[in-house]
Amino acid sequence: TLGVSSPAPIPASTELRSHTCGQLRASHVGEQVRLHGWAHAVRDRGGVLFVLLRDRYGVVQVTIGDQSPKEAVETGKNIRLEYVVGVEGTVTRRDAAVVNLEMKTGEIEIVATDVKIVSRTKPMPFMIAEQGKGKKADTKKGNQKNSTKTEIAATGGASDDTRLKYRYLDLRKPTLQENLLLRHRATMATRNFLDASGFIEVETPILTKATPEGARDYLVPSRVHPGSWYALPQSPQIYKQLLMVSGFDRYFQITRCFRDEDLRQDRQPEFTQIDLEMSFVERESVLEVAEGIVKCMFAKVLGKQIGEIPRIPYKEAMDRFGVDAPDMRFGMELKDITDAPIIKDSDFSPIKKALDDKGMVKAMVITGAAKASSRKVLDGYTAFVKSYGLSGLLYAKVGNDNTLNGPLSKVTGDKTGFEDFVASALNARLGDVILVACGTPAAVNAGLGRLRVKLGQENGLTATGPEYAFCWVVDFPLFEFDEGAGRYVSVHHPFTSPLPSQMNLLEDESRIGDIMSDAYDLVCNGSEIGGGSIRIHNPEVQQNIFKVLGISEAEQTEKFGFLLDALSFGAPPHGGLALGLERCIMIMAKADSIRDVVAFPKTTSASDLMAGAPAPVSSEQLEELSVESTAQEEKGE
Amino acid sequence: TLGVSSPAPIPASTELRSHTCGQLRASHVGEQVRLHGWAHAVRDRGGVLFVLLRDRYGVVQVTIGDQSPKEAVETGKNIRLEYVVGVEGTVTRRDAAVVNLEMKTGEIEIVATDVKIVSRTKPMPFMIAEQGKGKKADTKKGNQKNSTKTEIAATGGASDDTRLKYRYLDLRKPTLQENLLLRHRATMATRNFLDASGFIEVETPILTKATPEGARDYLVPSRVHPGSWYALPQSPQIYKQLLMVSGFDRYFQITRCFRDEDLRQDRQPEFTQIDLEMSFVERESVLEVAEGIVKCMFAKVLGKQIGEIPRIPYKEAMDRFGVDAPDMRFGMELKDITDAPIIKDSDFSPIKKALDDKGMVKAMVITGAAKASSRKVLDGYTAFVKSYGLSGLLYAKVGNDNTLNGPLSKVTGDKTGFEDFVASALNARLGDVILVACGTPAAVNAGLGRLRVKLGQENGLTATGPEYAFCWVVDFPLFEFDEGAGRYVSVHHPFTSPLPSQMNLLEDESRIGDIMSDAYDLVCNGSEIGGGSIRIHNPEVQQNIFKVLGISEAEQTEKFGFLLDALSFGAPPHGGLALGLERCIMIMAKADSIRDVVAFPKTTSASDLMAGAPAPVSSEQLEELSVESTAQEEKGE
């Protein structure tokens, strides 16, 4: 605004420091500076003490020797690793022989004129850096995988539990600090992009009502309303749709979601979602925004350009990759050979049985793998696919003139012609391995699809492909039949709109399973990192969907009454999406575990080992909440 | 990064609209446009239909008449208020006579060539705008107070409960939309300022352990650990201190906090805090950052310049204003006259008694109020101060030659000299009213201090003063003696550091009550909008504080063991602060209630009337969590 000036950013210097540890360069030589930081490494070389002082910004060498006052030398002798130390001194150019170009501050050192120990440490449960290896902390962007390994080595093998208990110490490691810094930068980039695109961030409640995401809710007893409970949101889905009914037009929120699930390694009971919703849009507008976020994050944080993101219909993804979140960094696609004459005419009993049961036959070619594929290796593949419901795997190595060596050759029985098929349809060559699976589509796709990903990783195909391979998977089925429940369930959530062209199929009970939804998932390197849909904005359509899902009118009113109500007061066409923030950051940081991108993660049993949560509370507290724990009694029995 | 381009912001146009309703100007005349929005007003003028179409961006007039096709006219007839309508038409210059300069789009209208009803409404529980008054929604920044009144009138007197039940409709009102937009802009400004100042946003857990803020915790039963509970954080206090121990140096988070308190009108069970913490700082650095945030918010969002913010020691604030969050938009300060000879020598029994009990006597002058201060008005003041523990109030009107009319004149008894005192010490003049209170310092300060604020508002002093009067209150006492508990309690929280100069007083039991803390509160217009402190970074000092507070070593370990532990592994000097986001937004938006700056607020009984939370849950859910509700049984008895 005219004539009104915003304050300048606050500098890094404070009452206690003139500079940060990462900031000093040759251009500062001669300056008297004051620094504070942690003793990252301490070396005594014949009476001269070298202390590497570390803070978030980097590492700098402090030299305490002949040129320092006696008191400084005496104090220096008491410095131990990870002490907090205050130093005053002169920025001095290092001798050419000891210039360290691996360190950003490696051309200079601080010749100490005053040294103060600010905070001491008890014996550390693990070290942050090995003695003398401190410089690693300040190397220019190396291969992060390697730096993780270096650090794990540096912990002296501290167990995961020890590292989680002392998480505040583990967080001193440069890798974890870099991951959280990256996370911050990614959310800043996201917010600024969305703000510039007319989105407004609106906070929705954490103490709310059960949402229909299908997972278990975390519950909170109400003190004021005994017997009543809040639920923590699994997502802000309903609230963001209500904001569209309110006319907010473009909403976003980077927000916490909660799911009380049995946790796998890559899940946390609370996680963060980049959540957005838009009014007066069709699918393309939503995809454009999500692509904008991802491209913006990668450009601003990693300096990497993400190109066009292909769109793949769900059916095609299953067909080519066997999974709905395809890893497109490499080929090795599945080939549906069910309808090939050589398969159709086969007398080979596994094939015949699969076809008789309306099953499917698919093949996958592992290029040049014949030599390395011992019987044991191939048996390993068979065991792997069996865990996805296949009864086995047919394989063969391609020999001279496309001859097949292995059980797969039995498919043709007495007939000939398989060799041509191998060369023309499968495009297999001398030295390749062909794998063929037959069975139900679900088992064939899951077995071969997962095996493809496993082999892609093990054979280094993912490493040599493009660094980031994004794709959209679109046109999902709206419903799938749940055999256990004996009814249709939503593939996404019940507010997902059918594709406009398929709306009429809702009237035809026999076509319910064929309806495609206007939902879309964003996939990167084989991981689903987000998803969303165009929502239903017509209350009658919403009620029809509930009917298909077997949700009675009473249940509709009880659970979703306020949403149905809202849709009846002039709801705009709207759609949106959510990106899993941790998934995005894991990919950007090349982190193996979600724990490496969360400041204070919980274990797979949902415990915070550092804070000691969850924990018993006093009976007075429970009484005030009108609840009782039944755990004690159970133990007593 | 070089060569890598960030994507451009996403435009407002979509598949369904070429422009928004607020966007069109005279420069668009002649363009064919496509719009979607809500029917904000509908008027039929002799067969020509005028529909004001509204979205978040504004209101535009659509004209459906002679120039429109027959189908459009027919469809137009069915449009009702708040229907969602799609329109295609030509941007046309209005006749000079009907140009409306109050509307941003007031120079043009859309002559409809196609009209579609997208969504209908059930009968509305209240209206968003009165028929024909729709233009209000688009006036340029008026006096928001007035616009609130206009809207309340427009609701046809819908009750608060009805408005909360249909919150998604209430949120269509321009005032609420503007408040939430302002909130979004304020957090964007804050984040960008802190990011530029080297702060990184780190998310801390919501499922955590009880924190020591003193209010009641919301609890969450653990399914995996029966009998154990998470607590929702009252603030991220401990986590942010741990992040300093980790070396994050500058942390912030705009985060949700939870307190299960009995709610006053201006509280919510969940609220949002701008939370920050810095390492290697003393007080000034933290204040500078907080001032930067506030100045940045006001500059970027309101276009207003906030000047220097004065610092007032707690003692001075109590002395001059009687409260620790002084409203400095006006004077009418309290005068401590305890030591004035005329008071010391008084035989008047209330004064004598107060002085004998080591009490205090304070005076306040209401300028020019003599005429308006009837006996009834003055009795009202007495009743008001009694609710703060005073036994009464002495008052007098100043007459000619500083004579006093009223009970206050009795103070001097037979002696003379009060008149001079009134003129010289109190600076009172003919026509003023003097109020004098005597009693305990707590009662005198609370009674006169609150009365001052009440009178300041009622007499229009707050309205004629500066729009925003900020101040810092510093040098609070560290402890106060809790008579009920028979021990000292923390005035802020137990991690607050004493002032460096006062650290030694901790050793002297008789001086505990005198110790001043390095805490600071930010106050605007008499409301505390934030506060913080320099923290204790030395584990021994922290343990001493716990000892003073009567927290046993066992309790220290159980509750704060991990913090004490962390302080023992090399903790940097650190301090921080939290600003109440809703408090800030209320001041900026001039909102009377916190509900007006929260998208989905709860009632004073902590209910979400729209979603129907809290609500009973199934017994299966509770069983899975190993908890039982005792509420039913209580009802049965």
mmCIF file of N, CA and C in Angstrom, chain B residues 52 294 380 397 433 525-526 546 613:
data_model
loop_
_atom_site.group_PDB
_atom_site.id
_atom_site.type_symbol
_atom_site.label_atom_id
_atom_site.label_comp_id
_atom_site.label_asym_id
_atom_site.label_seq_id
_atom_site.Cartn_x
_atom_site.Cartn_y
_atom_site.Cartn_z
ATOM 1 N N LEU B 52 -28.583 -9.836 -9.765
ATOM 2 C CA LEU B 52 -27.218 -9.570 -9.297
ATOM 3 C C LEU B 52 -26.574 -10.917 -9.039
ATOM 4 N N VAL B 294 3.781 -8.060 13.597
ATOM 5 C CA VAL B 294 2.608 -7.201 13.722
ATOM 6 C C VAL B 294 2.669 -6.066 12.705
ATOM 7 N N GLY B 380 -23.824 3.386 40.087
ATOM 8 C CA GLY B 380 -23.492 2.309 39.140
ATOM 9 C C GLY B 380 -21.998 2.001 39.169
ATOM 10 N N LYS B 397 -17.590 15.809 42.811
ATOM 11 C CA LYS B 397 -17.526 16.663 41.627
ATOM 12 C C LYS B 397 -16.719 17.894 41.998
ATOM 13 N N VAL B 433 -15.042 14.874 37.559
ATOM 14 C CA VAL B 433 -15.445 13.974 38.647
ATOM 15 C C VAL B 433 -14.203 13.229 39.124
ATOM 16 N N ASN B 525 -4.762 -2.185 22.318
ATOM 17 C CA ASN B 525 -6.081 -1.658 22.697
ATOM 18 C C ASN B 525 -6.642 -2.353 23.931
ATOM 19 N N GLY B 526 -5.790 -2.651 24.879
ATOM 20 C CA GLY B 526 -6.253 -3.236 26.127
ATOM 21 C C GLY B 526 -6.435 -4.741 26.108
ATOM 22 N N PHE B 546 11.461 -25.660 39.745
ATOM 23 C CA PHE B 546 10.498 -26.709 40.088
ATOM 24 C C PHE B 546 10.390 -26.852 41.608
ATOM 25 N N ALA B 613 -21.363 -32.045 16.647
ATOM 26 C CA ALA B 613 -20.289 -32.616 17.471
ATOM 27 C C ALA B 613 -20.221 -31.835 18.771
#
